[in-house]
mmCIF file of C-alpha atoms and ligand atoms in Angstrom:
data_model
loop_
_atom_site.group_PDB
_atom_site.id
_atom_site.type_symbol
_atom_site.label_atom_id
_atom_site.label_comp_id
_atom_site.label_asym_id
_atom_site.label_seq_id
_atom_site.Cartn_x
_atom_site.Cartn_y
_atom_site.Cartn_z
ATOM 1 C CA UNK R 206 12.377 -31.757 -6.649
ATOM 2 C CA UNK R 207 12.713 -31.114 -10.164
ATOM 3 C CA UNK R 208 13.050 -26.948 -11.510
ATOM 4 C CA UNK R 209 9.230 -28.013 -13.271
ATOM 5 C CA UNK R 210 7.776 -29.107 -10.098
ATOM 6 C CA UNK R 211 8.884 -26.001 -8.393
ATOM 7 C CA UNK R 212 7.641 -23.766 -11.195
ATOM 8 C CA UNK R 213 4.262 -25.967 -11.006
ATOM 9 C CA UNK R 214 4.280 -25.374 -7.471
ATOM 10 C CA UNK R 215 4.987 -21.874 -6.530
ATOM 11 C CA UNK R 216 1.751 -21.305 -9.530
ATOM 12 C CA UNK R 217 -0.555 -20.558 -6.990
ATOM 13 C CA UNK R 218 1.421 -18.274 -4.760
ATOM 14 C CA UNK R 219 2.318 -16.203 -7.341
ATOM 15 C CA UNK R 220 -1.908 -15.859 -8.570
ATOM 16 C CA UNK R 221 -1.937 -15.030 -4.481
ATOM 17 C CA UNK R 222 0.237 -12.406 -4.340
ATOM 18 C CA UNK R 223 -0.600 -10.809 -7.804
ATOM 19 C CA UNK R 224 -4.681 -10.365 -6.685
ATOM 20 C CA UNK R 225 -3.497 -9.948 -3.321
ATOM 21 C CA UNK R 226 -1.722 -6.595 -4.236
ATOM 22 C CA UNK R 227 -4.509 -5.564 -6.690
ATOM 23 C CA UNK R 228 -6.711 -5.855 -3.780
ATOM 24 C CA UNK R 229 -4.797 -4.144 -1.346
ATOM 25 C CA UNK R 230 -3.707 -1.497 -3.658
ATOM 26 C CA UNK R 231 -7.876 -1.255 -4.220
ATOM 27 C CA UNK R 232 -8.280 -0.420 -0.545
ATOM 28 C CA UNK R 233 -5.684 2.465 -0.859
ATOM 29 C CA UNK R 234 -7.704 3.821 -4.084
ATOM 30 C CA UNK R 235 -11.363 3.600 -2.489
ATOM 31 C CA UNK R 236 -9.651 5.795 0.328
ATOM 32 C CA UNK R 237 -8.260 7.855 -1.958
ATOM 33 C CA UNK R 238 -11.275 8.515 -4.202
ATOM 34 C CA UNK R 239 -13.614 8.956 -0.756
ATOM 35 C CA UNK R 240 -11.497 11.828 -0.491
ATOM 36 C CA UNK R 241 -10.220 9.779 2.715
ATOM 37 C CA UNK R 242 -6.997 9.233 4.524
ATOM 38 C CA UNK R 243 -5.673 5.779 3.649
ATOM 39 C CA UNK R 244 -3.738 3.423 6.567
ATOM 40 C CA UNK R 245 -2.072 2.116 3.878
ATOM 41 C CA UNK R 246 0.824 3.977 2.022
ATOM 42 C CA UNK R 247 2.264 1.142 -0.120
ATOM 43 C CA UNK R 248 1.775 -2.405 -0.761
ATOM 44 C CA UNK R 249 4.246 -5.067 -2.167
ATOM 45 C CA UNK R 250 4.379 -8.834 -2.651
ATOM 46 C CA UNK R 251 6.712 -11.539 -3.603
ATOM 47 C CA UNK R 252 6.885 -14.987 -3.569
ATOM 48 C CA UNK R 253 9.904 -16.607 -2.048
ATOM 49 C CA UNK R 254 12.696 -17.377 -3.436
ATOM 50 C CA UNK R 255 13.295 -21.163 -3.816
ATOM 51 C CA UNK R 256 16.857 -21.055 -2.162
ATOM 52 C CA UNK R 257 15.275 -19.108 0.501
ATOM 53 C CA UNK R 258 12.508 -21.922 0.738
ATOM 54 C CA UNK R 259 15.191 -24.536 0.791
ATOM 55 C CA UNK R 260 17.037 -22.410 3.434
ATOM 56 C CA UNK R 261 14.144 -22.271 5.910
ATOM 57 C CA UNK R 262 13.343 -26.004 5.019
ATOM 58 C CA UNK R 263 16.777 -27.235 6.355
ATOM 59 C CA UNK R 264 17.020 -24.062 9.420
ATOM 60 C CA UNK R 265 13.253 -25.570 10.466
ATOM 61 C CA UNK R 266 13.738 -29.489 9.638
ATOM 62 C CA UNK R 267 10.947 -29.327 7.128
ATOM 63 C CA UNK R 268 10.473 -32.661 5.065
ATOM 64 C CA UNK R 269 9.336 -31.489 1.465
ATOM 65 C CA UNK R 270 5.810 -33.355 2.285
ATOM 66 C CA UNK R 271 5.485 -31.033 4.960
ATOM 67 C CA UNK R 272 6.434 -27.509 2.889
ATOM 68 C CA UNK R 273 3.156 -26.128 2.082
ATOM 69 C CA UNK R 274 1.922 -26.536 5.443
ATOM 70 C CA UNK R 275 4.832 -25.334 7.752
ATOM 71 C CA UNK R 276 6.418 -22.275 5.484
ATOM 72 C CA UNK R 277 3.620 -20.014 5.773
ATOM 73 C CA UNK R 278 5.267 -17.375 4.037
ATOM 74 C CA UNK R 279 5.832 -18.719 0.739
ATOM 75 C CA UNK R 280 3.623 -15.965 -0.603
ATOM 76 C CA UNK R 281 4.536 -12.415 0.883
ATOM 77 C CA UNK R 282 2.419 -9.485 1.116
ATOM 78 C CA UNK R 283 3.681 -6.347 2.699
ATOM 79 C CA UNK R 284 1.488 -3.344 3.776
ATOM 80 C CA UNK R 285 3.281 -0.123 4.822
ATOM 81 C CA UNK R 286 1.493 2.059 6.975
ATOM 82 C CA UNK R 287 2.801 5.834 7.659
ATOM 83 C CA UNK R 288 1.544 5.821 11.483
ATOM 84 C CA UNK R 289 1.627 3.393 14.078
ATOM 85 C CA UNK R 290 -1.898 3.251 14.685
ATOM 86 C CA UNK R 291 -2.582 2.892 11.169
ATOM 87 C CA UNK R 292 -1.379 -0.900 11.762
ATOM 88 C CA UNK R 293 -4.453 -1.679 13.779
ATOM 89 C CA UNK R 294 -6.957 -0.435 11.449
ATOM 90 C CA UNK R 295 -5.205 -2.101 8.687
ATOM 91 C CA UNK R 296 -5.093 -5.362 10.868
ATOM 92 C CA UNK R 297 -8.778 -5.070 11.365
ATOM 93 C CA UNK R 298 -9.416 -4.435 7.966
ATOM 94 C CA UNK R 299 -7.748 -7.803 6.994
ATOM 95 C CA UNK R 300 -9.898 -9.620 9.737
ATOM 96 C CA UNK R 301 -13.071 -8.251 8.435
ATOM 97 C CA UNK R 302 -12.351 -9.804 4.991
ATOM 98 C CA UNK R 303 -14.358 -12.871 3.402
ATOM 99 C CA UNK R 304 -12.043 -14.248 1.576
ATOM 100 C CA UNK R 305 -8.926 -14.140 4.072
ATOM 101 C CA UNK R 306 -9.267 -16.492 6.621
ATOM 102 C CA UNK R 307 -6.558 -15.895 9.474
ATOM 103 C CA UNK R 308 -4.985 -18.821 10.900
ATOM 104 C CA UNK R 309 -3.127 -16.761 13.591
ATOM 105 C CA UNK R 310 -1.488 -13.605 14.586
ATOM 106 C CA UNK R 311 2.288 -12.346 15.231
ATOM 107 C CA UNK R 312 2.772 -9.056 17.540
ATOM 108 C CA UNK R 313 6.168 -8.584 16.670
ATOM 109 C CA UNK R 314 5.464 -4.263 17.907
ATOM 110 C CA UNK R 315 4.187 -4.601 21.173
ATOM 111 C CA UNK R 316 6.875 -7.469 21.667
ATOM 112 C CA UNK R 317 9.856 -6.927 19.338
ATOM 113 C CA UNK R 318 12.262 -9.579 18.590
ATOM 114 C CA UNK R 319 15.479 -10.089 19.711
ATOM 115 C CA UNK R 320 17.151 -8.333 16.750
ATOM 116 C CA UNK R 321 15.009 -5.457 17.018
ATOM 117 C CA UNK R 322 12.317 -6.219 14.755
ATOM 118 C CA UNK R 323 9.240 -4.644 14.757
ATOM 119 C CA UNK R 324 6.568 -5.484 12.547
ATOM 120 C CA UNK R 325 2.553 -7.046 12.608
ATOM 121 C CA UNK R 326 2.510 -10.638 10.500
ATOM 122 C CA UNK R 327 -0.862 -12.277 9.847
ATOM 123 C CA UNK R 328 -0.923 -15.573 8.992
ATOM 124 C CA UNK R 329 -3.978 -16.051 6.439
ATOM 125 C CA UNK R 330 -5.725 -18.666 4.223
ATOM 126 C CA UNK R 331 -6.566 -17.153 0.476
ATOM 127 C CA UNK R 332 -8.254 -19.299 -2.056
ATOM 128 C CA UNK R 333 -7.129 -18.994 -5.574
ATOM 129 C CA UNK R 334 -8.484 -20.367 -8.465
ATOM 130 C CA UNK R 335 -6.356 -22.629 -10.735
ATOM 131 C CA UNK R 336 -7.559 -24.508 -14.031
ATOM 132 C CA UNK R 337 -6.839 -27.666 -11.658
ATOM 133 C CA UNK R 338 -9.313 -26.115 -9.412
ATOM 134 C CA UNK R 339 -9.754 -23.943 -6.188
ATOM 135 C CA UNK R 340 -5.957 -24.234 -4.039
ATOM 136 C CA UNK R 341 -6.538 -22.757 -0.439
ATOM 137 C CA UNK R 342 -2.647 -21.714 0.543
ATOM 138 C CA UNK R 343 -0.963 -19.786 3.016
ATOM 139 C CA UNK R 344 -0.057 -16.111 2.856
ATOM 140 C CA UNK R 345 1.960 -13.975 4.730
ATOM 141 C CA UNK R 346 1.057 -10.768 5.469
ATOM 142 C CA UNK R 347 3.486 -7.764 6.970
ATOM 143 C CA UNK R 348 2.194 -4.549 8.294
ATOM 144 C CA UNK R 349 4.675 -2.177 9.402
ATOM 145 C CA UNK R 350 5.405 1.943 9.647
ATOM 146 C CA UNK R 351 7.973 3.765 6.910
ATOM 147 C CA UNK R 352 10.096 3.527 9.748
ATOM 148 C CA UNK R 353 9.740 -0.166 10.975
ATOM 149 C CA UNK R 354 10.456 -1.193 7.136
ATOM 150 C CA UNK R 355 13.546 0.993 6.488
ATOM 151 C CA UNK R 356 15.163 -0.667 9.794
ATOM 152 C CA UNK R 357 14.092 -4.258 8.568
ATOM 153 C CA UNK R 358 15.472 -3.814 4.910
ATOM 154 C CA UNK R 359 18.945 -2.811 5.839
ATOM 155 C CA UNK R 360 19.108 -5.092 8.981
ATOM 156 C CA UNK R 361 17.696 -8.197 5.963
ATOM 157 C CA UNK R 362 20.492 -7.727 4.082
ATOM 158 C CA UNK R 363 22.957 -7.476 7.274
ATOM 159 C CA UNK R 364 21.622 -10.691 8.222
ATOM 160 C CA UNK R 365 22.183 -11.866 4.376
ATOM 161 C CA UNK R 366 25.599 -10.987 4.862
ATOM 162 C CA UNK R 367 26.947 -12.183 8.016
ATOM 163 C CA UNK R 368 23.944 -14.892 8.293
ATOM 164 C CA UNK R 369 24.500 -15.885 11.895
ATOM 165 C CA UNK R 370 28.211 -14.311 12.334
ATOM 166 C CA UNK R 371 27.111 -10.686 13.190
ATOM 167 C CA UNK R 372 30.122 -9.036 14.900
ATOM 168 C CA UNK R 373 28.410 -8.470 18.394
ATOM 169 C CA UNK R 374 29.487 -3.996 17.651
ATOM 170 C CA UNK R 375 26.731 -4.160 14.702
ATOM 171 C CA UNK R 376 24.128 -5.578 16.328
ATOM 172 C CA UNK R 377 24.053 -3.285 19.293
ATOM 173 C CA UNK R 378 24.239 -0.528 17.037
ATOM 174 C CA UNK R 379 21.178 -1.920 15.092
ATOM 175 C CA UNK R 380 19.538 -2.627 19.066
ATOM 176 C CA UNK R 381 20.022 1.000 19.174
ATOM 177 C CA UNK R 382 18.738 2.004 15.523
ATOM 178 C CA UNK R 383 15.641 -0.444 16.429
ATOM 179 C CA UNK R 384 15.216 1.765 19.910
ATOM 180 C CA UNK R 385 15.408 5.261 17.550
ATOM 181 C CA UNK R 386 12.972 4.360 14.653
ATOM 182 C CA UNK R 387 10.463 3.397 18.222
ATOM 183 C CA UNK R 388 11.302 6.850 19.492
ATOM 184 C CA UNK R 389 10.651 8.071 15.915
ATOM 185 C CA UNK R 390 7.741 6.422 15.142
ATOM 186 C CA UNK R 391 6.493 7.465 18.563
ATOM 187 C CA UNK R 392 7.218 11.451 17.854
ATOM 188 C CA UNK R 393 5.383 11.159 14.560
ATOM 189 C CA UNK R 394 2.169 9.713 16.414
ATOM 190 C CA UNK R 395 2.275 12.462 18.495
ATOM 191 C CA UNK R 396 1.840 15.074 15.348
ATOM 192 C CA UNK R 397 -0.060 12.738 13.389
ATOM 193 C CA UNK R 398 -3.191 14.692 13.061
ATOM 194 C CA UNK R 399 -1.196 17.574 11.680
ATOM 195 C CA UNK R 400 0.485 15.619 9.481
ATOM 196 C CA UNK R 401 -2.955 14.325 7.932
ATOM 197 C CA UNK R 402 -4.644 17.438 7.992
ATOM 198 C CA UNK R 403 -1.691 18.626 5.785
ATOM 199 C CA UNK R 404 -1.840 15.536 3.852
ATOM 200 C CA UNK R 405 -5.429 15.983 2.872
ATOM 201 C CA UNK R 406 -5.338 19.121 2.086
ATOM 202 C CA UNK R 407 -2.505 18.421 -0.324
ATOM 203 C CA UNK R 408 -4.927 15.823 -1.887
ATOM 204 C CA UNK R 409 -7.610 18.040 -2.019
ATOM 205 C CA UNK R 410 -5.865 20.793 -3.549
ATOM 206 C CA UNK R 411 -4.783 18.255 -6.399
ATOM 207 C CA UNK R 412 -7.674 16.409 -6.693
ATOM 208 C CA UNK R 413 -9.656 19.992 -7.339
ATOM 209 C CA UNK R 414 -7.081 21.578 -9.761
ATOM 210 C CA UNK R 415 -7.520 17.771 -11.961
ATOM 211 C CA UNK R 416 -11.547 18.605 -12.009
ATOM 212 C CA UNK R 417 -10.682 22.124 -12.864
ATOM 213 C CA UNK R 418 -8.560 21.095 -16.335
ATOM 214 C CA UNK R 419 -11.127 17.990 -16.779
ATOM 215 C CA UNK R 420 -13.617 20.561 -16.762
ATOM 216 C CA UNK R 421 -11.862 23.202 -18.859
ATOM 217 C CA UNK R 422 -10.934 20.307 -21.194
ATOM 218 C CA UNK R 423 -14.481 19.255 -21.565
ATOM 219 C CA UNK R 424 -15.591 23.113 -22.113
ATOM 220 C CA UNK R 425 -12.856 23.279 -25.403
ATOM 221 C CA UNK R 426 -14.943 21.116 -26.774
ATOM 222 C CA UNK R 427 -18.778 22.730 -26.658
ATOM 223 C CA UNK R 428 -17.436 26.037 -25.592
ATOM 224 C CA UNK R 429 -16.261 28.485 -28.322
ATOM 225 C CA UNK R 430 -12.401 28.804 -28.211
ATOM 226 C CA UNK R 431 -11.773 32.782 -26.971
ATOM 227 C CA UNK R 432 -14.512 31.912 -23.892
ATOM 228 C CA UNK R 433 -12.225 28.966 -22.594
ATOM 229 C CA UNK R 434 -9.504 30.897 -23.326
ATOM 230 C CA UNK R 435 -10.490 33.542 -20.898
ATOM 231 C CA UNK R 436 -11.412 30.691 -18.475
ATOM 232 C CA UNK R 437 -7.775 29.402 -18.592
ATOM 233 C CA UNK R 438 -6.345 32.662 -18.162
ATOM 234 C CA UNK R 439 -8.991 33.144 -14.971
ATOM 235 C CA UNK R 440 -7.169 30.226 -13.749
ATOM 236 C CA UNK R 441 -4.034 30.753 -13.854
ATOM 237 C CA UNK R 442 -4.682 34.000 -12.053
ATOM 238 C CA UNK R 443 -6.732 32.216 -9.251
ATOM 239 C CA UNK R 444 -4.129 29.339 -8.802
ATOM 240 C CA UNK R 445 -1.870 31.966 -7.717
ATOM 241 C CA UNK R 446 -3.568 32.999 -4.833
ATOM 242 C CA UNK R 447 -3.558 29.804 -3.854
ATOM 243 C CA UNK R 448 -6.584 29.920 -1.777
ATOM 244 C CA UNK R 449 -9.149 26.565 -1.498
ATOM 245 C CA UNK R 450 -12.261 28.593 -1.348
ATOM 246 C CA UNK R 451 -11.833 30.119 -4.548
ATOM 247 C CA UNK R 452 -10.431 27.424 -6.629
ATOM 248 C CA UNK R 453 -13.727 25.487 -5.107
ATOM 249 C CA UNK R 454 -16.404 28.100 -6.310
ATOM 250 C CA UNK R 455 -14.357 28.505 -9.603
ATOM 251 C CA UNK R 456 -14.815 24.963 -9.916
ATOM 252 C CA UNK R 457 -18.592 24.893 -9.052
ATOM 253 C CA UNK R 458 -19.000 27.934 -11.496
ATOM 254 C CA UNK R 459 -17.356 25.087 -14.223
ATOM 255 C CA UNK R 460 -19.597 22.401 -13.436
ATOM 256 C CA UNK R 461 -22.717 24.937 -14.048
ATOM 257 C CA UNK R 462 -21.108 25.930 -17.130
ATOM 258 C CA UNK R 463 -20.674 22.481 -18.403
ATOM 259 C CA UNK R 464 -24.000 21.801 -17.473
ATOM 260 C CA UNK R 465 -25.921 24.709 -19.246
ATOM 261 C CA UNK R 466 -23.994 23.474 -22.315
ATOM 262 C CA UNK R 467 -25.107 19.884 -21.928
ATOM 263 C CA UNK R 468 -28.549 20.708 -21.426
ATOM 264 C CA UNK R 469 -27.949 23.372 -24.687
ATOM 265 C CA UNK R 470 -26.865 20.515 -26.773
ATOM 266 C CA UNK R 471 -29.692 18.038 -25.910
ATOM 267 C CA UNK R 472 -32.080 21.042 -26.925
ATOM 268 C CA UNK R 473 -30.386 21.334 -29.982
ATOM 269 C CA UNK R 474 -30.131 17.746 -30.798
ATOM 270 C CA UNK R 475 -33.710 17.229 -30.366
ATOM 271 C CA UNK R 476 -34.214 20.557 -32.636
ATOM 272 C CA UNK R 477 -36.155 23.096 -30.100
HETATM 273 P P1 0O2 P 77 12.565 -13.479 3.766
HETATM 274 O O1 0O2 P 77 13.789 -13.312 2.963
HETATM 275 O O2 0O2 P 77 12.041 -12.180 4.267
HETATM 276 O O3 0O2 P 77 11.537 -14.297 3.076
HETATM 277 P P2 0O2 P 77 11.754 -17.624 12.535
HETATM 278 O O4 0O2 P 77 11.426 -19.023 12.943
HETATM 279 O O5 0O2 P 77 11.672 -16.637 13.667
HETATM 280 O O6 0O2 P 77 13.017 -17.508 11.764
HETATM 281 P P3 0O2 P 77 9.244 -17.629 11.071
HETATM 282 O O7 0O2 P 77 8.722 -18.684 11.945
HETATM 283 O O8 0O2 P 77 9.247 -17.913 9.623
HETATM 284 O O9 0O2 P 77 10.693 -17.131 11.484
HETATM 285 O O10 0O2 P 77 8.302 -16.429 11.262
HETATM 286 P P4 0O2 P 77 8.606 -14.933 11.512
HETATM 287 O O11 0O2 P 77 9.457 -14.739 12.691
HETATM 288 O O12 0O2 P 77 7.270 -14.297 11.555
HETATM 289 O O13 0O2 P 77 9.467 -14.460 10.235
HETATM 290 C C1 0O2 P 77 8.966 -14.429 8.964
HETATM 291 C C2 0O2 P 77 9.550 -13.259 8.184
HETATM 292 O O14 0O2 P 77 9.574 -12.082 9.009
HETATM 293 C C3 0O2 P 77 11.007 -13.427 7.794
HETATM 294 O O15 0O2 P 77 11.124 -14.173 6.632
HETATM 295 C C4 0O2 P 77 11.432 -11.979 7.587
HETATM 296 O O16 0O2 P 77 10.907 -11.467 6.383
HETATM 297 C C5 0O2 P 77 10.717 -11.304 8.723
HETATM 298 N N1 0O2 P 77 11.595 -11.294 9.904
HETATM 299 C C6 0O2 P 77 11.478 -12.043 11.007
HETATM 300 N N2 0O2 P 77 12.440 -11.754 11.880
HETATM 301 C C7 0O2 P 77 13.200 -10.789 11.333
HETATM 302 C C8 0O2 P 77 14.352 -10.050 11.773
HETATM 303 O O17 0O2 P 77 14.887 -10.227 12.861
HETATM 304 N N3 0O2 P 77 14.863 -9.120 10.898
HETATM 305 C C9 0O2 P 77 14.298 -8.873 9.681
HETATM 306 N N4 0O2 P 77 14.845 -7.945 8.915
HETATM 307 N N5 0O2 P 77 13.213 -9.556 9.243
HETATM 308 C C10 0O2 P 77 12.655 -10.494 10.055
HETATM 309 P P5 0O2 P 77 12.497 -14.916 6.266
HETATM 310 O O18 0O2 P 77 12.175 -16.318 5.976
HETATM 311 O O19 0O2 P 77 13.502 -14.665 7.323
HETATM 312 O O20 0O2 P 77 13.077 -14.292 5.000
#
């Protein structure tokens, strides 16, 4: 196959993974701007490498006829979760979708593989939408803990290096790194809901102290300048204490503020 074809035909993977990603990373924001925990921490995609397709090809006894069909993961999606459990809300989040159409499942967590692996695939049908046309493909999608993916990435490029000569001493130790990121990922489950409730309140602490300066922002510009000057310094004071409830009603006394101007200027503007 010619360098063009290739180009020509790893196209449509590469739309697939790019809206794939913006979609995914979508999820993470609507979660984010619900003020919600999301089950997914990051999301990444690639499409595979053409020696890595021609790799597989030869390891599986794939004619090139045959390619599209039997490498499903041509186009890569992975979806890091921080918790275990997160994986099976993400999983039925990616069921639930219209336009994925799963062709089948691999439970590579409650059944690791030999190596060690741990990880969820899902094996899924994604339209994209070419100036030839509408091309349904195959994507692969990974969903694995922090944990899970920092064992996989440095066992990859193991495998990259010894391909199948591992000395027999490294793989037992990586059995045994596979058995602590379980016990690990296990311990974190078990303080999971104190880890979130820290989480959000990290969030929420952020996500008020942004509407505070939006707010004292907007104020510079109807307010006169010693007034929002006094608010800023009333700020800094209050961020100090570092207490929720009053950075909340600070910011509710704001949005009042900002309000009685607005309603002040629409008076004015209509000269009463
Ligand atoms: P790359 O470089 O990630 O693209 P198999 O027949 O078991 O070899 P198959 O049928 O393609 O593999 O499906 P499977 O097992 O679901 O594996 C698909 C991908 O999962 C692999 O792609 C890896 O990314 C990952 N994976 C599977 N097994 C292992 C493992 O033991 N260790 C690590 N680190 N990753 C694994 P590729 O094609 O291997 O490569």
């Amino acid at each position: 196959m010619e360098i063009q074809l290739w180009r020509e035909l790893l196209a449509p993977y590469q739309l697939a993974v790019d809206e794939l990603v913006v979609k995914f990373n979508h999820i993470k924001q609507e979660y984010y701007d619900g003020r919600m925990y999301s089950p997914i921490e990051e999301v990444s995609g690639r499409v595979k490498r053409v020696s890595s397709i021609l790799e597989k090809m030869q390891r599986k006894g794939v004619a090139f006829e045959e390619l599209e069909e039997k490498i499903e993961d041509i186009a890569g999606i992975r979806l890091i979760c921080q918790f275990v459990e997160d994986i099976d809300t993400v999983v039925e989040i990616i069921r639930n979708r219209q336009d994925l159409e799963v062709k089948l499942e691999k439970d590579y967590i409650s059944q690791s593989k030999p190596s060690g692996y741990r990880s969820y695939h899902i094996i899924a049908y994604y339209t994209v939408h070419t100036i030839n046309g509408p091309k349904k493909l195959e994507v692969e999608i990974q969903i694995r803990t922090l944990a899970m993916n920092f064992w996989s990435t440095i066992e990859h490029s193991l495998q990259y290096k010894y391909k199948e000569h591992m000395p027999e001493e490294l793989r037992l130790r990586l059995l045994r790194a596979a058995d602590a990121v379980d016990a690990l990922d296990n311990e974190m489950a078990s303080v999971r809901d104190e880890i979130m409730d820290a989480q959000n309140s990290n969030r929420q602490k952020a996500n008020i102290i942004s509407d505070i300066l939006s707010n004292i922002e907007n104020l510079y510009y109807v307010a006169n300048e010693r007034e929002v000057e006094k608010i800023q310094n009333e700020f800094f004071k209050i961020y100090q204490k570092d207490d929720m409830e009053i950075l909340m009603r600070f910011n509710k006394q704001l949005d009042i503020m900002a309000e009685t101007y607005r309603a002040q200027s629409v008076l004015n503007r209509k000269g009463m």
